[in-house]
XYZ file of C-alpha atoms in Angstrom:
365
model
C 0.000 0.000 0.000
C 1.523 3.350 -1.008
C 2.384 5.629 1.904
C 3.280 9.284 2.276
C 6.736 9.439 3.861
C 8.744 12.394 5.150
C 12.516 12.052 4.706
C 14.552 14.620 6.628
C 17.790 15.910 5.095
C 16.586 14.500 1.775
C 19.536 15.718 -0.299
C 22.119 13.886 1.817
C 24.227 10.875 0.863
C 22.074 8.246 2.586
C 18.783 10.120 2.344
C 19.037 10.392 -1.449
C 19.081 6.589 -1.653
C 16.153 6.399 0.779
C 14.170 8.833 -1.375
C 15.026 6.896 -4.535
C 13.948 3.554 -3.083
C 10.732 5.011 -1.672
C 9.816 6.510 -5.041
C 10.640 3.300 -6.882
C 8.401 1.423 -4.426
C 5.507 3.695 -5.340
C 5.379 5.858 -2.208
C 4.796 9.606 -2.084
C 7.803 11.415 -0.608
C 8.082 14.743 1.144
C 11.715 15.674 1.707
C 13.150 18.400 3.893
C 16.126 20.454 2.734
C 17.639 23.696 3.940
C 17.062 25.552 0.682
C 14.753 24.265 -2.055
C 16.342 26.731 -4.504
C 19.872 25.345 -4.087
C 20.080 23.425 -7.368
C 23.533 22.051 -6.576
C 22.081 20.244 -3.549
C 18.590 19.281 -4.767
C 18.628 18.843 -8.559
C 19.791 15.225 -8.360
C 16.661 14.318 -6.370
C 14.437 15.148 -9.327
C 16.535 12.875 -11.537
C 16.382 9.794 -9.281
C 13.647 8.046 -11.224
C 10.855 8.835 -13.720
C 8.325 9.419 -10.909
C 10.499 11.884 -8.987
C 9.025 15.121 -10.318
C 5.497 13.841 -9.814
C 5.772 12.083 -6.439
C 8.475 14.106 -4.651
C 7.783 17.330 -2.772
C 10.628 19.302 -1.214
C 10.035 21.628 1.741
C 12.431 23.762 3.769
C 13.219 22.918 7.388
C 16.002 23.595 9.871
C 16.911 21.198 12.685
C 17.244 24.062 15.146
C 13.906 25.687 14.287
C 11.116 23.788 16.048
C 8.196 25.639 14.455
C 8.947 24.405 10.942
C 8.523 20.724 11.752
C 4.799 20.413 12.390
C 3.910 21.708 8.894
C 6.539 19.334 7.489
C 5.111 16.202 9.132
C 1.386 16.963 8.941
C -0.427 14.514 6.710
C 2.439 11.992 6.387
C 2.173 8.348 7.444
C 5.808 7.659 8.289
C 8.921 9.717 9.008
C 12.491 8.670 8.214
C 14.812 10.984 10.123
C 18.286 10.906 8.580
C 19.200 14.584 8.989
C 22.097 15.123 11.375
C 25.391 16.986 11.014
C 28.411 14.721 10.548
C 31.367 16.860 9.448
C 34.597 15.300 8.223
C 36.611 16.941 11.005
C 36.056 17.898 14.607
C 34.672 21.371 15.349
C 37.123 23.779 16.996
C 37.270 23.732 20.815
C 34.311 25.585 22.259
C 32.170 25.006 19.156
C 31.001 21.472 19.925
C 27.382 22.626 20.020
C 27.483 23.296 16.278
C 27.299 19.492 15.954
C 25.607 18.417 19.199
C 22.678 20.844 19.212
C 21.331 20.119 15.712
C 21.690 16.366 16.293
C 19.918 16.230 19.653
C 17.508 19.157 19.451
C 16.685 18.402 15.832
C 15.717 14.833 16.700
C 13.484 16.043 19.532
C 11.902 18.713 17.334
C 10.971 16.058 14.762
C 9.598 13.673 17.393
C 7.524 16.353 19.111
C 6.028 17.341 15.775
C 5.225 13.697 15.025
C 3.342 13.369 18.329
C 1.268 16.436 17.499
C 0.612 15.327 13.914
C -1.902 12.555 14.432
C -1.206 11.025 11.018
C 2.354 9.816 11.791
C 2.474 6.135 12.764
C 6.182 5.423 13.000
C 9.517 7.221 12.995
C 12.644 5.486 11.702
C 15.733 7.181 13.127
C 19.211 6.929 11.613
C 21.746 6.389 14.376
C 25.106 4.577 14.051
C 27.161 1.677 15.379
C 29.157 4.470 16.994
C 26.278 4.622 19.500
C 26.499 0.839 20.025
C 30.240 0.501 20.617
C 33.229 2.500 19.405
C 35.866 1.514 21.928
C 39.511 2.432 21.528
C 40.831 -1.056 22.276
C 40.418 -4.474 20.683
C 38.201 -6.498 22.987
C 37.598 -9.417 20.619
C 33.916 -9.088 21.481
C 31.077 -8.897 18.990
C 28.673 -6.132 19.976
C 24.897 -6.215 19.602
C 21.971 -3.834 19.800
C 21.963 -4.278 23.592
C 25.267 -2.396 23.879
C 25.808 1.335 24.299
C 29.049 3.224 23.725
C 30.945 4.867 26.535
C 30.876 8.609 25.872
C 34.560 8.927 26.744
C 35.450 6.803 23.686
C 33.767 9.179 21.252
C 34.714 12.330 19.418
C 32.123 15.093 19.093
C 30.546 13.629 15.952
C 30.210 10.222 17.570
C 28.891 11.768 20.758
C 26.185 13.520 18.743
C 24.926 10.144 17.502
C 24.928 8.663 20.995
C 23.160 11.624 22.585
C 20.590 11.960 19.795
C 19.602 8.298 19.922
C 19.367 8.237 23.709
C 17.306 11.416 23.638
C 14.940 9.780 21.149
C 14.381 6.681 23.289
C 13.944 8.805 26.425
C 11.400 10.982 24.655
C 9.445 7.995 23.352
C 9.122 6.718 26.915
C 7.056 9.830 27.689
C 4.665 9.465 24.727
C 1.233 8.179 25.833
C 0.682 4.617 24.663
C -2.704 5.476 23.190
C -1.006 7.939 20.793
C 0.257 4.894 18.869
C 3.528 6.459 17.712
C 6.369 3.946 17.217
C 10.146 4.327 16.917
C 12.575 2.052 15.099
C 16.309 2.815 14.944
C 18.870 1.899 12.281
C 22.501 1.676 13.477
C 24.646 1.406 10.341
C 28.379 0.796 10.295
C 30.531 3.202 8.276
C 28.412 3.896 5.201
C 30.136 3.488 1.848
C 28.818 2.832 -1.644
C 27.911 4.768 -4.788
C 26.782 8.367 -4.197
C 23.751 9.799 -5.979
C 24.634 13.423 -5.292
C 27.293 15.379 -7.125
C 29.012 16.830 -4.072
C 31.423 15.370 -1.550
C 30.413 14.147 1.903
C 32.295 12.500 4.747
C 31.888 9.028 3.211
C 33.225 9.960 -0.235
C 36.325 11.582 1.231
C 37.634 8.167 2.333
C 37.892 6.866 -1.219
C 38.893 10.207 -2.672
C 42.094 10.034 -0.622
C 42.922 6.768 -2.406
C 41.682 7.553 -5.919
C 43.317 10.982 -6.047
C 46.345 9.833 -4.037
C 45.877 12.587 -1.478
C 47.855 10.599 1.088
C 51.288 9.024 0.499
C 50.746 6.135 2.925
C 47.864 4.459 4.733
C 46.950 4.521 8.415
C 46.238 1.112 9.946
C 42.487 1.658 10.106
C 39.753 -0.957 10.064
C 36.342 -0.098 8.604
C 33.157 -1.919 9.577
C 31.176 -1.312 6.387
C 27.530 -0.899 5.454
C 26.570 -0.344 1.821
C 24.500 2.829 1.412
C 21.998 0.926 -0.749
C 21.537 -1.707 1.953
C 21.184 0.921 4.678
C 18.496 2.701 2.678
C 16.639 -0.570 2.201
C 16.913 -1.240 5.945
C 15.105 2.040 6.609
C 12.265 1.065 4.277
C 11.905 -2.333 5.900
C 12.038 -0.867 9.408
C 9.252 1.471 8.326
C 6.827 -1.351 7.518
C 7.982 -4.396 9.521
C 5.821 -4.661 12.668
C 8.591 -6.355 14.689
C 10.998 -3.476 14.022
C 9.115 -1.073 16.302
C 10.811 -0.400 19.623
C 14.163 -1.854 18.549
C 17.615 -0.944 17.256
C 19.027 -2.640 14.136
C 22.749 -2.888 13.381
C 23.507 -2.841 9.645
C 26.955 -4.178 8.799
C 28.166 -6.343 5.921
C 31.743 -6.907 7.106
C 35.082 -5.267 7.844
C 37.940 -4.121 5.623
C 41.271 -2.570 6.479
C 42.047 0.613 4.576
C 45.001 -1.253 3.084
C 42.617 -3.931 1.751
C 40.494 -1.246 0.105
C 43.615 0.241 -1.445
C 44.854 -3.113 -2.788
C 41.409 -3.841 -4.206
C 41.251 -0.488 -5.995
C 44.815 -0.891 -7.204
C 43.922 -4.254 -8.767
C 40.826 -2.848 -10.490
C 42.018 0.622 -11.477
C 45.793 0.501 -11.917
C 45.340 -0.896 -15.480
C 43.138 2.177 -16.109
C 45.856 4.654 -15.151
C 45.327 5.108 -11.409
C 48.147 5.195 -8.860
C 46.651 3.988 -5.574
C 48.781 4.328 -2.396
C 49.303 0.967 -0.665
C 52.269 1.630 1.628
C 51.321 1.329 5.318
C 52.301 4.337 7.440
C 53.952 3.530 10.790
C 51.844 4.663 13.748
C 54.728 6.761 15.099
C 54.940 8.702 11.838
C 51.197 9.410 11.971
C 51.451 10.662 15.550
C 54.202 13.076 14.557
C 52.323 14.184 11.434
C 49.168 14.831 13.480
C 50.908 17.785 15.119
C 50.782 19.490 11.713
C 47.577 17.921 10.369
C 44.724 18.205 12.856
C 42.507 15.809 10.898
C 44.848 12.946 11.822
C 44.149 13.423 15.526
C 40.687 11.912 15.090
C 42.025 8.573 13.817
C 44.988 8.152 16.175
C 42.997 6.491 19.011
C 41.630 3.877 16.589
C 44.823 2.753 14.837
C 44.792 -1.044 14.743
C 41.393 -1.263 16.479
C 38.754 -3.615 15.025
C 35.072 -2.997 15.758
C 32.954 -6.131 15.397
C 29.171 -6.392 15.377
C 26.495 -9.059 15.225
C 23.696 -7.939 12.938
C 21.149 -10.654 13.710
C 18.096 -8.373 13.621
C 19.190 -7.102 10.209
C 18.751 -10.618 8.824
C 16.144 -12.178 11.112
C 13.734 -9.237 11.466
C 14.359 -6.995 8.460
C 15.211 -9.907 6.173
C 18.122 -7.982 4.695
C 20.967 -9.747 2.877
C 23.797 -7.291 2.369
C 26.153 -6.761 -0.538
C 29.750 -7.955 -0.635
C 32.011 -5.264 0.844
C 34.258 -5.500 -2.230
C 31.330 -4.618 -4.475
C 30.560 -1.675 -2.198
C 34.064 -0.220 -2.562
C 34.472 -0.843 -6.307
C 30.976 0.403 -7.196
C 31.602 3.519 -5.133
C 34.909 4.205 -6.864
C 33.425 3.925 -10.355
C 30.478 6.204 -9.558
C 32.730 8.779 -7.891
C 34.848 8.921 -11.037
C 31.760 9.177 -13.252
C 30.326 12.013 -11.140
C 33.558 13.989 -10.994
C 34.178 13.298 -7.297
C 37.562 11.801 -8.201
C 39.794 12.471 -11.188
C 39.309 10.572 -14.452
C 42.449 9.328 -16.166
C 42.832 9.211 -19.944
C 42.844 5.397 -19.720
C 39.689 5.064 -17.626
C 37.100 2.826 -19.316
C 34.705 2.246 -16.421
C 33.403 -0.947 -14.805
C 33.770 -4.231 -16.670
C 30.684 -5.902 -15.223
C 30.635 -9.474 -13.970
C 34.073 -10.230 -15.400
C 35.559 -7.566 -13.148
C 33.618 -8.853 -10.120
C 34.812 -12.436 -10.644
C 38.400 -11.263 -10.864
C 38.501 -9.146 -7.720
C 36.416 -11.538 -5.627
C 39.090 -14.183 -6.258
C 41.790 -11.763 -5.113
C 43.611 -12.249 -1.802
C 43.960 -8.755 -0.394
């Protein structure tokens, strides 16, 4: 049955995929953006599928402005709340609220509006595995939806995810049962995969460093990965699966070291003229370099740390089978090159389909 769904932050990396999948499933979509006239940010939404211009409505809303949210949610059946600031670097000291306030207050503004708008049945909130566990040591333990991160392990961006999700659950505990409003939470691992938008975001910067050789050597970083297409599908399933209400859902397809990503991309793209860095940088060198490059300070506590998760509810409740992490990385690289988010060499010919997949899946990274 077609629904009317509000997607917050509709022009974002994940939200664009959510909007696309909702439209392709036949739903009506209302998406919030900061500025409906900003063609650079919103034009791609109208090109997502043939039904986009007919079934997509964009409205302006700001996470810090409470009054704008009731008009945004009135008349919708479901709300998928993806909007939350997640900058690629930490805010300067004393400016932490530029990240924390929109994340926490924005979530509460949306939820309060949903309570008042009698049409809304369920809210699906985008959180993160960072709110589940993001420890700075290898414990060897697989973490589940029952776990919560220790705030002292998190940077400001991670803390914003933890605080926003906890605020959402605390708020829902105050909603009268007879209101009938439900909350389901999606906790994705680090989201990678092909972008639909034509601008960079935190996720695309990871591969840009490799494709454009912006770094001479690689930090020893492990990435628990969730494909953006799978995460979007998880939101749709959490929206309509009765058993999803009142629960968190980890979305993770596996882990890759940054060096494994680099070796994979080297195998696929070196014949097409790309020079991918594969040398591993010693931790001591990174610590020294961080005194000159502040962005390195964020990764230092996690060098060599592996974060492991059990995603049982993803499979057993949402029925989601995820993509191979190698496909996620290679598909993302090709789309970034096609969209101008990484340089295109004279020898670049693009993806080679199933032949390419067979070759790199047999590769020992």
